[in-house]
Amino acid sequence: MLEHRIRHIGLRSRVVMAEEAQTWIRDGMTLGVSGFTKSGDAKAVLQALANRVEQSGERLGINVYSGASLGETDGILSAQHLIRRRLPYQSDGLMRKAINAGEIDYVDQHLSHTAEFLRGGSLGEIDLAIIEATAITEDGGIVPTTSVGNSPIFVQRAKHVIVEINLNIPEAFEGMHDIYQPLCRPHRQPIPITSVRDRIGRTSIPCDPEKIVAIVPSTLSDTPSSIVPADDDTLRMAGYILDFLGHEVRHGRLPEQLAPLQSGVGSVSNAVLGGLVNSPFKHLEIYTEVMQDAVFDLLDAGKVSFASASSLTLSEHKARRVTNDIERYRDRIMLRPQEISNHPEVVRRLGVIAMNTALEVDIYGNVNSTHVFGTHMMNGIGGSGDFARNAALTVFVTKSVAKGGSISSIVPFVTHVDHTEHDVDVLVTERGLADLRGLSPRQRARTIIDKLAHPDYRDALLDYFTRAQRRGGQTPHLLEEALSWHQRFRETGDMRKTKNLARVM
């Protein structure tokens, strides 16, 4: 079986078990590992390393660079205190705890930036790349599995490469990937993508066979996504967005087939895409970083004609069905490096409609996507910034309240700004949709308070804004009160002044 997967005859002698391959990893190394939102991530070698450290008790620290979050491996490495530096994104609870305790140096980056920083030399050298693969071609090319992420730049920059051949991935995955790497500046040419369907690269990651020091057979599966079923609030938000898109079509601001759609990770984004199944829209295209379950529902329903992304991040049931039936989809989907799937040049050229999730938003439209109460990292900015600033239409969604109503997601001033009001076109909660395009800051505030705020907080927000206006300014604020709601929650467990009288409807 491995002979079919390792077509370069000279590399077949380098097959070893993960326990042997992990000995290449030494203290202080920087690893570039495959993986994007829990998909196509290097698993066997890193988990073997964690087992070694757990059994030996040795102290070892490594820097781990990836495409985005790894699956359970992030948590396994964190449990053994193996990670010193991590970038550009994570979503593991145990790693999050270590980051917020200051035990891991976490660099939260726009996902399109990592490859450029590596190419420019500002992130140092990659000692070892560990890449999950479907196969190795006759010339040493590495065929990815369920994601591409940053794997091409890791392979290009690494001193040595370990390849994990995942035998659970059908060989039919070969041909779905489009590997294109920009030239170094200043001689770079425009990225020649003018359509979601454009293929501009090769189907494998180019690699000098001499770099490959070990090939490890693996049968470890991707960690499934944790999308929960849509609740009433989520479905309501999805309905507002779909109605809005229909309104834009009727007024000639969008074509009948819309524009290429981008959707971030999460249940709300998945529900918005899922709502398109029963919508009148047809011949849709997807240009995103992550294909979730809903994309395949749309493909099955004949609503989406083509989808481009950097990874397949699916629930356990959907992953099993798609993997086993990949021949049905392979001519309608494409996986690209994340510096291409998220590239500002391409996003702007295609006129993408971007939909992402916020933790909190303020009355002027600034969005916090990453930090709980301004200090504690949740996951990271991911690709939302890549799309938000460059999309033709940028939408952020959040429920109006959290923690049973004790936290308002609409606040006077966000505690951390990931996306400024200049990058936000539309905001949506279960209470309504606010189209902020062309509005001044004061107009934005009135619209956001009226359309989006929960009734328990609407009067308090309006009172804050009314008193702030008396002091004047283009963007009125009461500096001594701007973050007082967050402080009240820390002191009382509730942002409301009279929580005993409030009830979330």
PDB file of N, CA and C in Angstrom, residues 366-462:
ATOM      1  N   ASN A 366     -16.930  49.219  16.370  1.00  0.00           N
ATOM      2  CA  ASN A 366     -15.662  48.503  16.563  1.00  0.00           C
ATOM      3  C   ASN A 366     -15.948  47.086  17.051  1.00  0.00           C
ATOM      4  N   VAL A 367     -15.125  46.135  16.617  1.00  0.00           N
ATOM      5  CA  VAL A 367     -15.370  44.722  16.907  1.00  0.00           C
ATOM      6  C   VAL A 367     -14.191  44.114  17.655  1.00  0.00           C
ATOM      7  N   ASN A 368     -14.507  43.405  18.722  1.00  0.00           N
ATOM      8  CA  ASN A 368     -13.536  42.594  19.464  1.00  0.00           C
ATOM      9  C   ASN A 368     -13.832  41.129  19.147  1.00  0.00           C
ATOM     10  N   SER A 369     -12.876  40.473  18.503  1.00  0.00           N
ATOM     11  CA  SER A 369     -13.051  39.066  18.120  1.00  0.00           C
ATOM     12  C   SER A 369     -12.222  38.109  18.967  1.00  0.00           C
ATOM     13  N   THR A 370     -11.355  38.640  19.818  1.00  0.00           N
ATOM     14  CA  THR A 370     -10.319  37.764  20.380  1.00  0.00           C
ATOM     15  C   THR A 370     -10.188  37.764  21.897  1.00  0.00           C
ATOM     16  N   HIS A 371     -10.405  38.893  22.556  1.00  0.00           N
ATOM     17  CA  HIS A 371     -10.035  39.018  23.966  1.00  0.00           C
ATOM     18  C   HIS A 371     -11.264  39.165  24.870  1.00  0.00           C
ATOM     19  N   VAL A 372     -11.391  38.266  25.823  1.00  0.00           N
ATOM     20  CA  VAL A 372     -12.455  38.351  26.810  1.00  0.00           C
ATOM     21  C   VAL A 372     -12.083  39.440  27.818  1.00  0.00           C
ATOM     22  N   PHE A 373     -12.942  40.439  27.935  1.00  0.00           N
ATOM     23  CA  PHE A 373     -12.717  41.565  28.837  1.00  0.00           C
ATOM     24  C   PHE A 373     -11.367  42.233  28.581  1.00  0.00           C
ATOM     25  N   GLY A 374     -10.953  42.214  27.330  1.00  0.00           N
ATOM     26  CA  GLY A 374      -9.792  42.973  26.909  1.00  0.00           C
ATOM     27  C   GLY A 374      -8.448  42.388  27.257  1.00  0.00           C
ATOM     28  N   THR A 375      -8.428  41.301  28.005  1.00  0.00           N
ATOM     29  CA  THR A 375      -7.144  40.775  28.482  1.00  0.00           C
ATOM     30  C   THR A 375      -6.914  39.309  28.150  1.00  0.00           C
ATOM     31  N   HIS A 376      -7.925  38.501  28.233  1.00  0.00           N
ATOM     32  CA  HIS A 376      -7.749  37.055  28.127  1.00  0.00           C
ATOM     33  C   HIS A 376      -8.088  36.561  26.717  1.00  0.00           C
ATOM     34  N   MET A 377      -7.078  35.955  26.092  1.00  0.00           N
ATOM     35  CA  MET A 377      -7.235  35.441  24.736  1.00  0.00           C
ATOM     36  C   MET A 377      -8.255  34.313  24.689  1.00  0.00           C
ATOM     37  N   MET A 378      -9.133  34.386  23.683  1.00  0.00           N
ATOM     38  CA  MET A 378     -10.039  33.273  23.419  1.00  0.00           C
ATOM     39  C   MET A 378      -9.372  32.327  22.418  1.00  0.00           C
ATOM     40  N   ASN A 379      -9.390  32.682  21.139  1.00  0.00           N
ATOM     41  CA  ASN A 379      -8.746  31.850  20.116  1.00  0.00           C
ATOM     42  C   ASN A 379      -7.700  32.644  19.333  1.00  0.00           C
ATOM     43  N   GLY A 380      -8.156  33.710  18.680  1.00  0.00           N
ATOM     44  CA  GLY A 380      -7.260  34.505  17.859  1.00  0.00           C
ATOM     45  C   GLY A 380      -8.050  35.178  16.749  1.00  0.00           C
ATOM     46  N   ILE A 381      -7.418  36.093  16.054  1.00  0.00           N
ATOM     47  CA  ILE A 381      -8.116  36.832  15.002  1.00  0.00           C
ATOM     48  C   ILE A 381      -8.352  35.979  13.763  1.00  0.00           C
ATOM     49  N   GLY A 382      -7.535  34.937  13.590  1.00  0.00           N
ATOM     50  CA  GLY A 382      -7.722  34.044  12.455  1.00  0.00           C
ATOM     51  C   GLY A 382      -7.670  34.786  11.132  1.00  0.00           C
ATOM     52  N   GLY A 383      -8.604  34.451  10.258  1.00  0.00           N
ATOM     53  CA  GLY A 383      -8.636  35.095   8.950  1.00  0.00           C
ATOM     54  C   GLY A 383      -9.643  36.219   8.846  1.00  0.00           C
ATOM     55  N   SER A 384     -10.327  36.529   9.962  1.00  0.00           N
ATOM     56  CA  SER A 384     -11.396  37.524   9.874  1.00  0.00           C
ATOM     57  C   SER A 384     -10.878  38.879   9.411  1.00  0.00           C
ATOM     58  N   GLY A 385      -9.683  39.263   9.855  1.00  0.00           N
ATOM     59  CA  GLY A 385      -9.127  40.544   9.436  1.00  0.00           C
ATOM     60  C   GLY A 385      -8.728  40.562   7.978  1.00  0.00           C
ATOM     61  N   ASP A 386      -8.221  39.447   7.480  1.00  0.00           N
ATOM     62  CA  ASP A 386      -7.863  39.357   6.063  1.00  0.00           C
ATOM     63  C   ASP A 386      -9.068  39.687   5.183  1.00  0.00           C
ATOM     64  N   PHE A 387     -10.223  39.166   5.592  1.00  0.00           N
ATOM     65  CA  PHE A 387     -11.429  39.355   4.786  1.00  0.00           C
ATOM     66  C   PHE A 387     -12.148  40.659   5.123  1.00  0.00           C
ATOM     67  N   ALA A 388     -12.203  41.028   6.401  1.00  0.00           N
ATOM     68  CA  ALA A 388     -13.005  42.180   6.803  1.00  0.00           C
ATOM     69  C   ALA A 388     -12.574  43.453   6.093  1.00  0.00           C
ATOM     70  N   ARG A 389     -11.272  43.707   6.036  1.00  0.00           N
ATOM     71  CA  ARG A 389     -10.811  44.965   5.452  1.00  0.00           C
ATOM     72  C   ARG A 389     -10.916  44.974   3.937  1.00  0.00           C
ATOM     73  N   ASN A 390     -10.935  43.811   3.317  1.00  0.00           N
ATOM     74  CA  ASN A 390     -10.814  43.752   1.862  1.00  0.00           C
ATOM     75  C   ASN A 390     -12.064  43.272   1.141  1.00  0.00           C
ATOM     76  N   ALA A 391     -13.035  42.772   1.861  1.00  0.00           N
ATOM     77  CA  ALA A 391     -14.251  42.263   1.225  1.00  0.00           C
ATOM     78  C   ALA A 391     -15.093  43.399   0.657  1.00  0.00           C
ATOM     79  N   ALA A 392     -15.921  43.064  -0.307  1.00  0.00           N
ATOM     80  CA  ALA A 392     -16.871  44.040  -0.840  1.00  0.00           C
ATOM     81  C   ALA A 392     -17.961  44.341   0.173  1.00  0.00           C
ATOM     82  N   LEU A 393     -18.285  43.356   1.007  1.00  0.00           N
ATOM     83  CA  LEU A 393     -19.298  43.514   2.044  1.00  0.00           C
ATOM     84  C   LEU A 393     -18.856  42.721   3.260  1.00  0.00           C
ATOM     85  N   THR A 394     -18.731  43.392   4.406  1.00  0.00           N
ATOM     86  CA  THR A 394     -18.233  42.746   5.626  1.00  0.00           C
ATOM     87  C   THR A 394     -19.318  42.709   6.684  1.00  0.00           C
ATOM     88  N   VAL A 395     -19.642  41.512   7.150  1.00  0.00           N
ATOM     89  CA  VAL A 395     -20.696  41.288   8.132  1.00  0.00           C
ATOM     90  C   VAL A 395     -20.096  40.626   9.371  1.00  0.00           C
ATOM     91  N   PHE A 396     -20.437  41.136  10.554  1.00  0.00           N
ATOM     92  CA  PHE A 396     -20.078  40.472  11.806  1.00  0.00           C
ATOM     93  C   PHE A 396     -21.352  40.133  12.568  1.00  0.00           C
ATOM     94  N   VAL A 397     -21.354  38.955  13.181  1.00  0.00           N
ATOM     95  CA  VAL A 397     -22.531  38.483  13.909  1.00  0.00           C
ATOM     96  C   VAL A 397     -22.157  38.161  15.351  1.00  0.00           C
ATOM     97  N   THR A 398     -23.091  38.373  16.257  1.00  0.00           N
ATOM     98  CA  THR A 398     -22.941  37.980  17.655  1.00  0.00           C
ATOM     99  C   THR A 398     -24.315  37.993  18.299  1.00  0.00           C
ATOM    100  N   LYS A 399     -24.519  37.160  19.285  1.00  0.00           N
ATOM    101  CA  LYS A 399     -25.748  37.262  20.070  1.00  0.00           C
ATOM    102  C   LYS A 399     -25.670  38.518  20.933  1.00  0.00           C
ATOM    103  N   SER A 400     -26.818  39.108  21.225  1.00  0.00           N
ATOM    104  CA  SER A 400     -26.828  40.391  21.925  1.00  0.00           C
ATOM    105  C   SER A 400     -26.403  40.272  23.378  1.00  0.00           C
ATOM    106  N   VAL A 401     -26.570  39.094  23.961  1.00  0.00           N
ATOM    107  CA  VAL A 401     -26.156  38.877  25.346  1.00  0.00           C
ATOM    108  C   VAL A 401     -25.470  37.527  25.473  1.00  0.00           C
ATOM    109  N   ALA A 402     -24.726  37.374  26.567  1.00  0.00           N
ATOM    110  CA  ALA A 402     -24.055  36.115  26.888  1.00  0.00           C
ATOM    111  C   ALA A 402     -24.213  35.847  28.382  1.00  0.00           C
ATOM    112  N   LYS A 403     -23.843  34.647  28.787  1.00  0.00           N
ATOM    113  CA  LYS A 403     -23.895  34.252  30.203  1.00  0.00           C
ATOM    114  C   LYS A 403     -25.283  34.504  30.801  1.00  0.00           C
ATOM    115  N   GLY A 404     -26.314  34.028  30.078  1.00  0.00           N
ATOM    116  CA  GLY A 404     -27.669  34.139  30.595  1.00  0.00           C
ATOM    117  C   GLY A 404     -28.183  35.556  30.702  1.00  0.00           C
ATOM    118  N   GLY A 405     -27.568  36.460  29.984  1.00  0.00           N
ATOM    119  CA  GLY A 405     -28.003  37.852  30.000  1.00  0.00           C
ATOM    120  C   GLY A 405     -27.173  38.748  30.888  1.00  0.00           C
ATOM    121  N   SER A 406     -26.223  38.192  31.613  1.00  0.00           N
ATOM    122  CA  SER A 406     -25.406  39.010  32.525  1.00  0.00           C
ATOM    123  C   SER A 406     -24.331  39.805  31.798  1.00  0.00           C
ATOM    124  N   ILE A 407     -24.081  39.482  30.540  1.00  0.00           N
ATOM    125  CA  ILE A 407     -23.122  40.220  29.719  1.00  0.00           C
ATOM    126  C   ILE A 407     -23.836  40.710  28.474  1.00  0.00           C
ATOM    127  N   SER A 408     -23.677  41.996  28.179  1.00  0.00           N
ATOM    128  CA  SER A 408     -24.163  42.531  26.907  1.00  0.00           C
ATOM    129  C   SER A 408     -23.033  42.472  25.896  1.00  0.00           C
ATOM    130  N   SER A 409     -23.333  41.965  24.721  1.00  0.00           N
ATOM    131  CA  SER A 409     -22.335  41.937  23.646  1.00  0.00           C
ATOM    132  C   SER A 409     -22.262  43.273  22.919  1.00  0.00           C
ATOM    133  N   ILE A 410     -23.238  44.147  23.169  1.00  0.00           N
ATOM    134  CA  ILE A 410     -23.213  45.515  22.655  1.00  0.00           C
ATOM    135  C   ILE A 410     -22.850  46.416  23.834  1.00  0.00           C
ATOM    136  N   VAL A 411     -21.712  47.069  23.767  1.00  0.00           N
ATOM    137  CA  VAL A 411     -21.182  47.818  24.902  1.00  0.00           C
ATOM    138  C   VAL A 411     -20.826  49.244  24.467  1.00  0.00           C
ATOM    139  N   PRO A 412     -20.651  50.144  25.438  1.00  0.00           N
ATOM    140  CA  PRO A 412     -20.240  51.503  25.060  1.00  0.00           C
ATOM    141  C   PRO A 412     -18.920  51.533  24.297  1.00  0.00           C
ATOM    142  N   PHE A 413     -17.958  50.742  24.763  1.00  0.00           N
ATOM    143  CA  PHE A 413     -16.650  50.719  24.107  1.00  0.00           C
ATOM    144  C   PHE A 413     -16.065  49.319  24.286  1.00  0.00           C
ATOM    145  N   VAL A 414     -15.643  48.678  23.190  1.00  0.00           N
ATOM    146  CA  VAL A 414     -15.064  47.341  23.296  1.00  0.00           C
ATOM    147  C   VAL A 414     -13.747  47.415  24.075  1.00  0.00           C
ATOM    148  N   THR A 415     -13.431  46.341  24.785  1.00  0.00           N
ATOM    149  CA  THR A 415     -12.219  46.311  25.598  1.00  0.00           C
ATOM    150  C   THR A 415     -10.971  45.984  24.786  1.00  0.00           C
ATOM    151  N   HIS A 416     -11.160  45.578  23.552  1.00  0.00           N
ATOM    152  CA  HIS A 416     -10.039  45.255  22.659  1.00  0.00           C
ATOM    153  C   HIS A 416     -10.559  45.421  21.237  1.00  0.00           C
ATOM    154  N   VAL A 417      -9.807  46.085  20.387  1.00  0.00           N
ATOM    155  CA  VAL A 417     -10.251  46.333  19.017  1.00  0.00           C
ATOM    156  C   VAL A 417      -9.455  45.462  18.042  1.00  0.00           C
ATOM    157  N   ASP A 418     -10.145  44.531  17.406  1.00  0.00           N
ATOM    158  CA  ASP A 418      -9.550  43.743  16.319  1.00  0.00           C
ATOM    159  C   ASP A 418      -9.911  44.313  14.961  1.00  0.00           C
ATOM    160  N   HIS A 419     -11.155  44.810  14.850  1.00  0.00           N
ATOM    161  CA  HIS A 419     -11.652  45.357  13.581  1.00  0.00           C
ATOM    162  C   HIS A 419     -12.243  46.727  13.874  1.00  0.00           C
ATOM    163  N   THR A 420     -11.650  47.764  13.309  1.00  0.00           N
ATOM    164  CA  THR A 420     -12.165  49.105  13.561  1.00  0.00           C
ATOM    165  C   THR A 420     -13.472  49.323  12.820  1.00  0.00           C
ATOM    166  N   GLU A 421     -14.164  50.394  13.207  1.00  0.00           N
ATOM    167  CA  GLU A 421     -15.446  50.699  12.561  1.00  0.00           C
ATOM    168  C   GLU A 421     -15.299  50.920  11.063  1.00  0.00           C
ATOM    169  N   HIS A 422     -14.089  51.235  10.606  1.00  0.00           N
ATOM    170  CA  HIS A 422     -13.864  51.469   9.178  1.00  0.00           C
ATOM    171  C   HIS A 422     -13.955  50.179   8.355  1.00  0.00           C
ATOM    172  N   ASP A 423     -13.843  49.027   9.014  1.00  0.00           N
ATOM    173  CA  ASP A 423     -13.835  47.742   8.315  1.00  0.00           C
ATOM    174  C   ASP A 423     -15.146  46.977   8.480  1.00  0.00           C
ATOM    175  N   VAL A 424     -16.126  47.595   9.116  1.00  0.00           N
ATOM    176  CA  VAL A 424     -17.368  46.885   9.456  1.00  0.00           C
ATOM    177  C   VAL A 424     -18.539  47.531   8.716  1.00  0.00           C
ATOM    178  N   ASP A 425     -19.188  46.768   7.870  1.00  0.00           N
ATOM    179  CA  ASP A 425     -20.326  47.270   7.090  1.00  0.00           C
ATOM    180  C   ASP A 425     -21.668  46.949   7.729  1.00  0.00           C
ATOM    181  N   VAL A 426     -21.799  45.713   8.219  1.00  0.00           N
ATOM    182  CA  VAL A 426     -23.084  45.239   8.738  1.00  0.00           C
ATOM    183  C   VAL A 426     -22.839  44.476  10.040  1.00  0.00           C
ATOM    184  N   LEU A 427     -23.688  44.740  11.041  1.00  0.00           N
ATOM    185  CA  LEU A 427     -23.667  43.989  12.292  1.00  0.00           C
ATOM    186  C   LEU A 427     -25.020  43.318  12.491  1.00  0.00           C
ATOM    187  N   VAL A 428     -24.991  42.113  13.056  1.00  0.00           N
ATOM    188  CA  VAL A 428     -26.227  41.342  13.223  1.00  0.00           C
ATOM    189  C   VAL A 428     -26.250  40.692  14.601  1.00  0.00           C
ATOM    190  N   THR A 429     -27.363  40.838  15.306  1.00  0.00           N
ATOM    191  CA  THR A 429     -27.660  40.023  16.482  1.00  0.00           C
ATOM    192  C   THR A 429     -29.026  39.383  16.256  1.00  0.00           C
ATOM    193  N   GLU A 430     -29.486  38.613  17.240  1.00  0.00           N
ATOM    194  CA  GLU A 430     -30.819  38.013  17.105  1.00  0.00           C
ATOM    195  C   GLU A 430     -31.913  39.070  17.176  1.00  0.00           C
ATOM    196  N   ARG A 431     -31.532  40.315  17.541  1.00  0.00           N
ATOM    197  CA  ARG A 431     -32.500  41.407  17.634  1.00  0.00           C
ATOM    198  C   ARG A 431     -32.719  42.117  16.311  1.00  0.00           C
ATOM    199  N   GLY A 432     -31.744  42.015  15.421  1.00  0.00           N
ATOM    200  CA  GLY A 432     -31.902  42.683  14.149  1.00  0.00           C
ATOM    201  C   GLY A 432     -30.596  42.847  13.409  1.00  0.00           C
ATOM    202  N   LEU A 433     -30.633  43.598  12.328  1.00  0.00           N
ATOM    203  CA  LEU A 433     -29.479  43.838  11.468  1.00  0.00           C
ATOM    204  C   LEU A 433     -29.279  45.339  11.329  1.00  0.00           C
ATOM    205  N   ALA A 434     -28.043  45.772  11.463  1.00  0.00           N
ATOM    206  CA  ALA A 434     -27.698  47.180  11.329  1.00  0.00           C
ATOM    207  C   ALA A 434     -26.784  47.364  10.128  1.00  0.00           C
ATOM    208  N   ASP A 435     -27.270  48.048   9.108  1.00  0.00           N
ATOM    209  CA  ASP A 435     -26.468  48.383   7.934  1.00  0.00           C
ATOM    210  C   ASP A 435     -25.796  49.717   8.224  1.00  0.00           C
ATOM    211  N   LEU A 436     -24.486  49.693   8.406  1.00  0.00           N
ATOM    212  CA  LEU A 436     -23.744  50.868   8.845  1.00  0.00           C
ATOM    213  C   LEU A 436     -23.076  51.623   7.701  1.00  0.00           C
ATOM    214  N   ARG A 437     -23.240  51.150   6.499  1.00  0.00           N
ATOM    215  CA  ARG A 437     -22.554  51.767   5.367  1.00  0.00           C
ATOM    216  C   ARG A 437     -23.007  53.208   5.181  1.00  0.00           C
ATOM    217  N   GLY A 438     -22.019  54.099   5.068  1.00  0.00           N
ATOM    218  CA  GLY A 438     -22.320  55.488   4.797  1.00  0.00           C
ATOM    219  C   GLY A 438     -22.799  56.286   5.987  1.00  0.00           C
ATOM    220  N   LEU A 439     -22.796  55.704   7.190  1.00  0.00           N
ATOM    221  CA  LEU A 439     -23.277  56.412   8.372  1.00  0.00           C
ATOM    222  C   LEU A 439     -22.125  57.071   9.126  1.00  0.00           C
ATOM    223  N   SER A 440     -22.405  58.223   9.708  1.00  0.00           N
ATOM    224  CA  SER A 440     -21.437  58.878  10.582  1.00  0.00           C
ATOM    225  C   SER A 440     -21.395  58.139  11.921  1.00  0.00           C
ATOM    226  N   PRO A 441     -20.382  58.401  12.774  1.00  0.00           N
ATOM    227  CA  PRO A 441     -20.333  57.707  14.065  1.00  0.00           C
ATOM    228  C   PRO A 441     -21.604  57.858  14.892  1.00  0.00           C
ATOM    229  N   ARG A 442     -22.155  59.072  14.956  1.00  0.00           N
ATOM    230  CA  ARG A 442     -23.371  59.262  15.756  1.00  0.00           C
ATOM    231  C   ARG A 442     -24.557  58.511  15.153  1.00  0.00           C
ATOM    232  N   GLN A 443     -24.639  58.484  13.828  1.00  0.00           N
ATOM    233  CA  GLN A 443     -25.704  57.712  13.185  1.00  0.00           C
ATOM    234  C   GLN A 443     -25.519  56.218  13.443  1.00  0.00           C
ATOM    235  N   ARG A 444     -24.273  55.785  13.422  1.00  0.00           N
ATOM    236  CA  ARG A 444     -23.990  54.378  13.716  1.00  0.00           C
ATOM    237  C   ARG A 444     -24.477  54.023  15.124  1.00  0.00           C
ATOM    238  N   ALA A 445     -24.143  54.867  16.085  1.00  0.00           N
ATOM    239  CA  ALA A 445     -24.510  54.576  17.471  1.00  0.00           C
ATOM    240  C   ALA A 445     -26.024  54.433  17.622  1.00  0.00           C
ATOM    241  N   ARG A 446     -26.771  55.359  17.049  1.00  0.00           N
ATOM    242  CA  ARG A 446     -28.234  55.280  17.164  1.00  0.00           C
ATOM    243  C   ARG A 446     -28.761  54.001  16.510  1.00  0.00           C
ATOM    244  N   THR A 447     -28.196  53.644  15.354  1.00  0.00           N
ATOM    245  CA  THR A 447     -28.660  52.454  14.632  1.00  0.00           C
ATOM    246  C   THR A 447     -28.330  51.183  15.401  1.00  0.00           C
ATOM    247  N   ILE A 448     -27.121  51.101  15.915  1.00  0.00           N
ATOM    248  CA  ILE A 448     -26.699  49.898  16.645  1.00  0.00           C
ATOM    249  C   ILE A 448     -27.529  49.723  17.917  1.00  0.00           C
ATOM    250  N   ILE A 449     -27.727  50.798  18.663  1.00  0.00           N
ATOM    251  CA  ILE A 449     -28.511  50.698  19.899  1.00  0.00           C
ATOM    252  C   ILE A 449     -29.948  50.285  19.576  1.00  0.00           C
ATOM    253  N   ASP A 450     -30.519  50.892  18.565  1.00  0.00           N
ATOM    254  CA  ASP A 450     -31.918  50.620  18.219  1.00  0.00           C
ATOM    255  C   ASP A 450     -32.118  49.231  17.630  1.00  0.00           C
ATOM    256  N   LYS A 451     -31.209  48.808  16.755  1.00  0.00           N
ATOM    257  CA  LYS A 451     -31.409  47.561  16.007  1.00  0.00           C
ATOM    258  C   LYS A 451     -30.860  46.316  16.706  1.00  0.00           C
ATOM    259  N   LEU A 452     -29.788  46.469  17.484  1.00  0.00           N
ATOM    260  CA  LEU A 452     -29.037  45.291  17.916  1.00  0.00           C
ATOM    261  C   LEU A 452     -29.063  45.003  19.412  1.00  0.00           C
ATOM    262  N   ALA A 453     -29.233  46.024  20.235  1.00  0.00           N
ATOM    263  CA  ALA A 453     -29.086  45.838  21.682  1.00  0.00           C
ATOM    264  C   ALA A 453     -30.250  45.064  22.275  1.00  0.00           C
ATOM    265  N   HIS A 454     -29.954  44.280  23.298  1.00  0.00           N
ATOM    266  CA  HIS A 454     -30.998  43.578  24.035  1.00  0.00           C
ATOM    267  C   HIS A 454     -31.800  44.594  24.856  1.00  0.00           C
ATOM    268  N   PRO A 455     -33.112  44.384  25.024  1.00  0.00           N
ATOM    269  CA  PRO A 455     -33.934  45.335  25.797  1.00  0.00           C
ATOM    270  C   PRO A 455     -33.406  45.619  27.199  1.00  0.00           C
ATOM    271  N   ASP A 456     -32.766  44.644  27.820  1.00  0.00           N
ATOM    272  CA  ASP A 456     -32.236  44.859  29.169  1.00  0.00           C
ATOM    273  C   ASP A 456     -31.136  45.916  29.197  1.00  0.00           C
ATOM    274  N   TYR A 457     -30.528  46.166  28.046  1.00  0.00           N
ATOM    275  CA  TYR A 457     -29.389  47.079  28.000  1.00  0.00           C
ATOM    276  C   TYR A 457     -29.626  48.296  27.107  1.00  0.00           C
ATOM    277  N   ARG A 458     -30.716  48.320  26.372  1.00  0.00           N
ATOM    278  CA  ARG A 458     -30.910  49.378  25.382  1.00  0.00           C
ATOM    279  C   ARG A 458     -30.990  50.765  26.024  1.00  0.00           C
ATOM    280  N   ASP A 459     -31.750  50.893  27.096  1.00  0.00           N
ATOM    281  CA  ASP A 459     -31.899  52.206  27.742  1.00  0.00           C
ATOM    282  C   ASP A 459     -30.569  52.687  28.313  1.00  0.00           C
ATOM    283  N   ALA A 460     -29.799  51.782  28.892  1.00  0.00           N
ATOM    284  CA  ALA A 460     -28.511  52.169  29.469  1.00  0.00           C
ATOM    285  C   ALA A 460     -27.538  52.618  28.382  1.00  0.00           C
ATOM    286  N   LEU A 461     -27.556  51.950  27.242  1.00  0.00           N
ATOM    287  CA  LEU A 461     -26.696  52.360  26.129  1.00  0.00           C
ATOM    288  C   LEU A 461     -27.120  53.732  25.598  1.00  0.00           C
ATOM    289  N   LEU A 462     -28.417  53.932  25.482  1.00  0.00           N
ATOM    290  CA  LEU A 462     -28.911  55.211  24.987  1.00  0.00           C
ATOM    291  C   LEU A 462     -28.570  56.340  25.962  1.00  0.00           C
TER     292      LEU A 462
END
